[in-house]
Amino acid sequence: MNKPSSLYIHIPFCETICDYCDFAKLQYFRMFAVKYLKALKQEIDSYNIEELKTIYVGGGTPTALENDLFLELLEIIKPYTKGVQEYTFEANPESLSEEKIKLLSKYGVNRISLGVQSTDEKVLKAINRQHSYEDVKRAIATLNRYKIDNINVDLILGLPHSSETLLRRDLENLTSLNIKHISCYALTIHPHTVLYNQGFKEMDDDLMRKNYDIVHNFLKEKGFIHYEVSNWCKPNYESLHNLTYWKNEQYYGCGLGAAGYIDDTRYKNTINLDKYLNGEFIVEEEKLTKKDLATYEIMLTLRSIKAGLSLSLIKDKYGVDLSKKSDEIKTLINQGYLTLERDTLFTTYEGMMILDQIILKLI
Ligand code: SF4
């Protein structure tokens, strides 16, 4: 069994908590962060990781750590960075100081994912984000000065006060900056979040589809490629780390609430900080059967136009013969939801909009 070549590391701390957030996150307290880094080092080192292709440090907010702890985190990861092609850190614009950018550059980080969500002050205030569009511009300019130009920005559709005009302004603002990648997600309202308690509702499907079309057409005109349901990039700037997930390849997952996939087993770490600090990392493990593995492969590879679902590969790897579904596949191709190139199925833009239904027809 090949060892994973990707590593995800979760830093759960945030300076403040956003009103829509359902991730594994905690208010930043130095005392906990110090203990957390010790446990994290123990967990990462326990995997005997050899060669990695990608490292992704997400959260939470990794840049919420104070400078000395931020440096400690980079030192913990350093032994695993040799030969890594893509090394990403998530950051919030307001906590990405020049000091931290200097450290990121020194330690070989070559990709940044910035949590922007909106460029409008009123919207940002309504979801308790602490940055402004000016902070975003400043952070990107400083990153560029330190020669980090592979930058993703996250955008959320359907936030409070959102409108078509604001969405177009967000897209204008963001594409006027030197960014290579945009991840665009529809707002989901999760129970126990502030927006849920305020009774805020998700955008209806028709309006969301309209928003998606605006994003898609706008970014296409600006030279971005739609390469996964929620992701657009300039040519050759696909996220290598995320492609690991979409190609159904294995990865280590370390940190509170992180998920991993090793030796045909998917695992999930605890979200209980006490347990994590005590070294009780994994709480759930699922050894996948061949059928499960094939289902994951179909679900994940169809998400990405870069990966695609190879009919011969899925037969060789798992014995799943999709030629039995040739009528369904032909219909989906004729309806414009799938294309077939040699023996690989790719989802079209229209197909991305009904991906769940396509997957159900194939599994
Ligand atoms: S910064 Fe990210 S992880 Fe932290 S509260 Fe906001 S959305 Fe959640």
XYZ file of C-alpha atoms and ligand atoms in Angstrom:
371
model
C 0.000 0.000 0.000
C 1.406 3.390 -1.014
C 1.891 5.903 1.761
C -0.170 9.122 1.517
C 1.611 12.054 -0.091
C -0.621 14.770 1.353
C -0.928 16.102 4.877
C -3.744 18.223 6.313
C -3.128 20.006 9.627
C -5.946 21.671 11.557
C -5.366 24.702 13.776
C -8.690 25.248 15.528
C -8.135 28.691 17.058
C -9.840 31.893 15.921
C -9.600 35.431 17.297
C -13.371 35.862 17.041
C -16.141 33.510 15.960
C -18.037 34.200 12.723
C -21.830 34.147 12.888
C -22.232 31.308 10.363
C -19.361 29.053 11.424
C -19.827 25.338 11.974
C -16.155 24.265 11.739
C -14.117 22.699 14.547
C -12.899 25.941 16.121
C -12.214 27.522 19.502
C -11.668 30.999 20.812
C -7.902 31.623 20.885
C -6.286 31.314 24.307
C -2.509 31.185 24.470
C -2.492 28.590 27.250
C -4.486 26.118 25.114
C -2.531 26.915 21.947
C 0.769 26.076 23.694
C -0.573 22.664 24.801
C -2.225 22.094 21.447
C 1.027 22.464 19.497
C 2.680 19.872 21.747
C -0.107 17.346 21.109
C -0.124 18.191 17.397
C 3.607 17.526 17.106
C 3.129 14.185 18.857
C 0.340 13.254 16.440
C 2.175 14.314 13.250
C 5.403 12.577 14.306
C 3.501 9.353 15.113
C 2.723 8.766 11.425
C 6.334 8.255 10.264
C 5.586 10.421 7.251
C 8.072 10.066 4.418
C 7.731 12.025 1.190
C 4.924 14.516 0.807
C 3.658 16.318 -2.284
C 1.274 18.715 -0.539
C 0.759 20.176 2.927
C -2.345 22.188 3.825
C -2.622 24.019 7.131
C -6.242 25.021 7.718
C -8.567 25.909 10.516
C -9.867 27.663 12.412
C -7.357 30.362 11.679
C -3.675 29.314 11.656
C -2.663 32.990 11.618
C -4.482 33.524 14.936
C -1.398 32.097 16.689
C 0.934 34.681 18.191
C 4.260 35.077 16.377
C 6.309 32.795 18.643
C 3.697 30.007 18.442
C 3.302 30.571 14.720
C 7.046 30.025 14.398
C 6.786 26.901 16.556
C 4.097 25.513 14.227
C 6.303 26.114 11.181
C 9.167 24.348 12.977
C 6.926 21.343 13.785
C 6.042 20.991 10.102
C 9.545 21.742 8.750
C 10.888 18.123 8.832
C 8.123 17.143 6.391
C 8.488 19.949 3.862
C 11.403 18.610 1.803
C 10.358 18.192 -1.839
C 6.806 19.418 -1.181
C 5.303 20.999 -4.304
C 2.434 22.871 -2.713
C 2.478 24.158 0.871
C -0.657 26.099 1.772
C -1.634 28.123 4.832
C -5.121 29.439 5.446
C -5.143 32.971 6.802
C -7.508 35.739 7.727
C -6.601 39.100 6.167
C -6.470 40.991 9.476
C -4.090 38.582 11.223
C -1.748 38.023 8.286
C 0.918 40.500 9.408
C 4.133 41.214 7.521
C 6.031 39.387 10.286
C 3.993 36.227 9.648
C 4.305 36.562 5.868
C 8.078 36.841 6.288
C 8.054 33.582 8.286
C 5.786 31.803 5.796
C 8.101 32.757 2.954
C 11.189 31.693 4.921
C 9.686 28.255 5.663
C 8.735 27.584 2.041
C 4.971 28.188 2.158
C 4.026 28.883 -1.466
C 0.237 29.136 -1.398
C -2.149 31.164 0.770
C -5.877 30.739 1.128
C -7.462 33.941 2.414
C -10.845 33.931 4.147
C -12.396 36.976 2.479
C -16.095 35.925 2.122
C -17.211 39.414 0.995
C -15.599 42.761 0.229
C -18.551 44.763 1.552
C -18.229 46.345 5.012
C -21.913 45.972 5.868
C -21.938 42.270 4.942
C -18.702 41.583 6.826
C -20.075 43.302 9.920
C -23.299 41.294 9.723
C -21.366 38.009 9.977
C -18.856 39.221 12.584
C -15.801 39.174 10.322
C -13.057 41.477 11.547
C -11.379 42.509 8.291
C -12.093 45.095 5.610
C -11.454 45.049 1.879
C -8.464 47.313 2.610
C -6.980 44.524 4.801
C -7.392 42.075 1.911
C -5.592 44.435 -0.510
C -2.809 45.055 1.994
C -2.329 41.340 2.728
C -2.139 40.413 -0.966
C 0.281 43.253 -1.762
C 2.557 42.162 1.104
C 2.383 38.491 0.047
C 3.375 39.526 -3.467
C 6.342 41.512 -2.094
C 7.529 38.288 -0.478
C 7.042 36.456 -3.806
C 3.985 34.494 -2.710
C 1.535 34.928 -5.568
C -0.388 31.633 -5.556
C -3.328 33.047 -3.618
C -6.854 31.728 -3.148
C -9.714 33.803 -1.822
C -12.889 32.305 -0.343
C -16.192 33.914 -1.209
C -19.598 33.025 0.288
C -22.858 33.378 -1.635
C -26.128 34.229 0.113
C -24.783 36.164 3.125
C -26.954 38.792 4.877
C -27.503 41.945 2.693
C -26.194 40.105 -0.361
C -27.512 41.164 -3.764
C -26.592 40.788 -7.417
C -24.983 44.248 -7.364
C -22.851 43.392 -4.337
C -21.839 40.045 -5.826
C -20.671 41.740 -9.042
C -18.766 44.285 -6.968
C -17.113 41.484 -4.937
C -16.056 39.778 -8.150
C -14.730 43.044 -9.637
C -12.833 43.818 -6.424
C -11.293 40.379 -6.067
C -10.285 39.894 -9.691
C -8.630 43.330 -9.692
C -6.122 41.836 -7.213
C -3.303 39.434 -8.035
C -5.103 36.206 -7.142
C -4.962 32.846 -8.897
C -7.832 30.943 -7.347
C -11.366 31.558 -6.040
C -13.401 29.151 -3.917
C -17.042 30.078 -3.878
C -19.500 28.411 -1.503
C -23.211 28.766 -0.872
C -24.008 29.783 2.704
C -25.404 26.903 4.742
C -27.189 27.748 7.954
C -26.149 25.326 10.673
C -28.008 24.918 13.986
C -26.342 26.613 16.994
C -24.819 29.382 14.866
C -25.704 33.031 15.445
C -27.324 33.338 11.991
C -29.491 30.296 12.743
C -30.575 31.766 16.068
C -31.398 35.040 14.287
C -33.706 33.079 11.974
C -31.656 33.917 8.861
C -32.612 31.706 5.915
C -30.519 30.200 3.129
C -30.950 31.546 -0.391
C -33.527 29.601 -2.427
C -32.283 27.283 -5.171
C -33.310 29.481 -8.132
C -31.568 32.555 -6.762
C -28.493 30.514 -5.841
C -28.354 29.136 -9.387
C -28.537 32.726 -10.708
C -25.692 33.739 -8.375
C -23.642 30.762 -9.509
C -24.167 31.704 -13.162
C -23.011 35.265 -12.426
C -19.845 33.967 -10.744
C -19.191 31.422 -13.484
C -19.667 33.822 -16.406
C -17.767 36.649 -14.734
C -14.756 34.491 -13.852
C -14.727 32.808 -17.258
C -14.415 36.237 -18.867
C -11.505 37.030 -16.555
C -9.651 33.880 -17.651
C -10.522 31.601 -14.726
C -11.261 27.906 -15.287
C -14.117 26.226 -13.404
C -12.338 23.023 -12.384
C -14.433 21.804 -9.462
C -17.999 22.453 -8.273
C -16.951 25.362 -6.024
C -13.507 26.236 -7.380
C -12.113 28.395 -10.163
C -8.481 29.055 -11.003
C -6.146 30.650 -13.526
C -4.598 28.019 -15.860
C -2.231 25.654 -13.963
C -3.230 26.974 -10.539
C -5.543 24.130 -9.493
C -5.071 23.289 -5.815
C -2.896 20.169 -5.842
C -3.886 19.402 -2.269
C -7.606 19.483 -2.999
C -7.050 17.372 -6.107
C -5.784 14.683 -3.701
C -9.284 14.558 -2.195
C -11.064 14.681 -5.548
C -8.885 11.967 -7.048
C -9.765 9.818 -4.010
C -6.084 9.608 -3.014
C -4.979 9.000 0.564
C -3.935 11.734 3.015
C -2.895 12.195 6.617
C -5.198 14.376 8.704
C -3.827 15.819 11.950
C -5.343 18.149 14.526
C -8.649 18.632 16.308
C -11.570 17.341 14.218
C -9.324 16.523 11.241
C -10.157 13.645 8.915
C -7.673 11.333 7.207
C -7.577 8.406 4.800
C -4.833 5.788 5.148
C -4.692 2.093 4.105
C -8.293 2.053 2.853
C -9.433 3.383 6.223
C -11.122 6.742 6.681
C -10.713 8.193 10.177
C -11.887 11.207 12.106
C -10.195 12.906 15.018
C -11.940 13.991 18.188
C -13.413 17.479 18.464
C -12.959 17.360 22.250
C -9.945 19.506 23.147
C -9.287 17.729 26.465
C -9.165 14.365 24.750
C -6.955 15.718 21.984
C -4.513 17.229 24.488
C -4.406 13.817 26.233
C -3.285 12.171 23.018
C -6.651 10.510 22.292
C -6.674 11.625 18.668
C -8.838 9.300 16.572
C -12.489 8.732 17.536
C -13.885 7.123 14.407
C -12.377 4.646 11.962
C -14.067 3.047 8.999
C -12.338 0.297 7.054
C -13.725 0.631 3.556
C -14.953 -2.318 1.522
C -14.244 -2.431 -2.222
C -17.810 -1.234 -2.812
C -17.330 1.747 -0.458
C -14.038 2.610 -2.150
C -15.664 2.538 -5.574
C -18.552 4.710 -4.364
C -16.128 7.288 -2.924
C -14.143 7.259 -6.150
C -17.258 7.894 -8.261
C -18.494 10.658 -5.930
C -15.167 12.451 -5.637
C -13.764 12.180 -9.154
C -16.963 13.506 -10.724
C -16.659 16.698 -8.645
C -13.556 17.744 -10.504
C -13.164 18.333 -14.222
C -9.441 17.825 -13.676
C -9.800 14.343 -12.168
C -12.751 12.810 -14.035
C -14.041 9.272 -13.596
C -11.976 6.742 -15.555
C -14.166 3.762 -16.436
C -11.214 1.408 -16.957
C -9.506 2.529 -13.739
C -12.571 1.914 -11.600
C -12.949 -1.530 -13.171
C -9.282 -2.423 -12.621
C -9.138 -1.055 -9.081
C -12.481 -2.201 -7.703
C -14.032 -4.556 -10.255
C -16.905 -2.109 -10.831
C -18.116 -2.381 -14.408
C -19.934 0.839 -15.273
C -20.666 -0.421 -18.794
C -23.724 -1.947 -17.105
C -24.899 1.627 -16.647
C -24.229 2.574 -20.261
C -27.877 3.552 -20.894
C -27.883 5.939 -17.921
C -24.493 7.335 -18.958
C -25.623 7.854 -22.580
C -28.734 9.689 -21.394
C -26.661 11.958 -19.101
C -24.287 12.696 -21.993
C -27.189 13.463 -24.368
C -28.729 15.732 -21.736
C -25.446 17.682 -21.569
C -24.568 16.711 -17.986
C -21.545 14.517 -18.749
C -18.920 14.254 -21.478
C -16.839 11.202 -22.320
C -13.206 11.658 -23.357
C -11.523 8.383 -24.271
C -12.716 6.331 -21.295
C -13.072 9.125 -18.734
C -16.338 10.786 -17.749
C -16.289 14.493 -16.920
C -19.098 16.534 -15.422
C -20.172 19.627 -17.397
C -21.143 22.943 -15.778
C -24.836 21.967 -16.006
C -23.920 18.572 -14.549
C -22.217 20.232 -11.569
C -25.587 21.785 -10.710
C -27.215 18.340 -10.328
C -24.157 16.381 -9.235
C -25.941 14.468 -6.456
C -28.526 13.141 -8.907
C -25.820 12.076 -11.381
C -23.908 10.242 -8.665
C -27.071 8.453 -7.514
C -27.646 7.213 -11.074
C -24.135 5.757 -11.263
C -23.738 4.063 -7.877
S -12.444 32.345 10.936
Fe -13.176 30.492 9.887
S -13.082 28.858 11.420
Fe -12.878 30.813 12.520
S -14.944 31.293 13.183
Fe -14.645 32.322 11.210
S -15.370 30.855 9.672
Fe -15.097 29.746 11.598
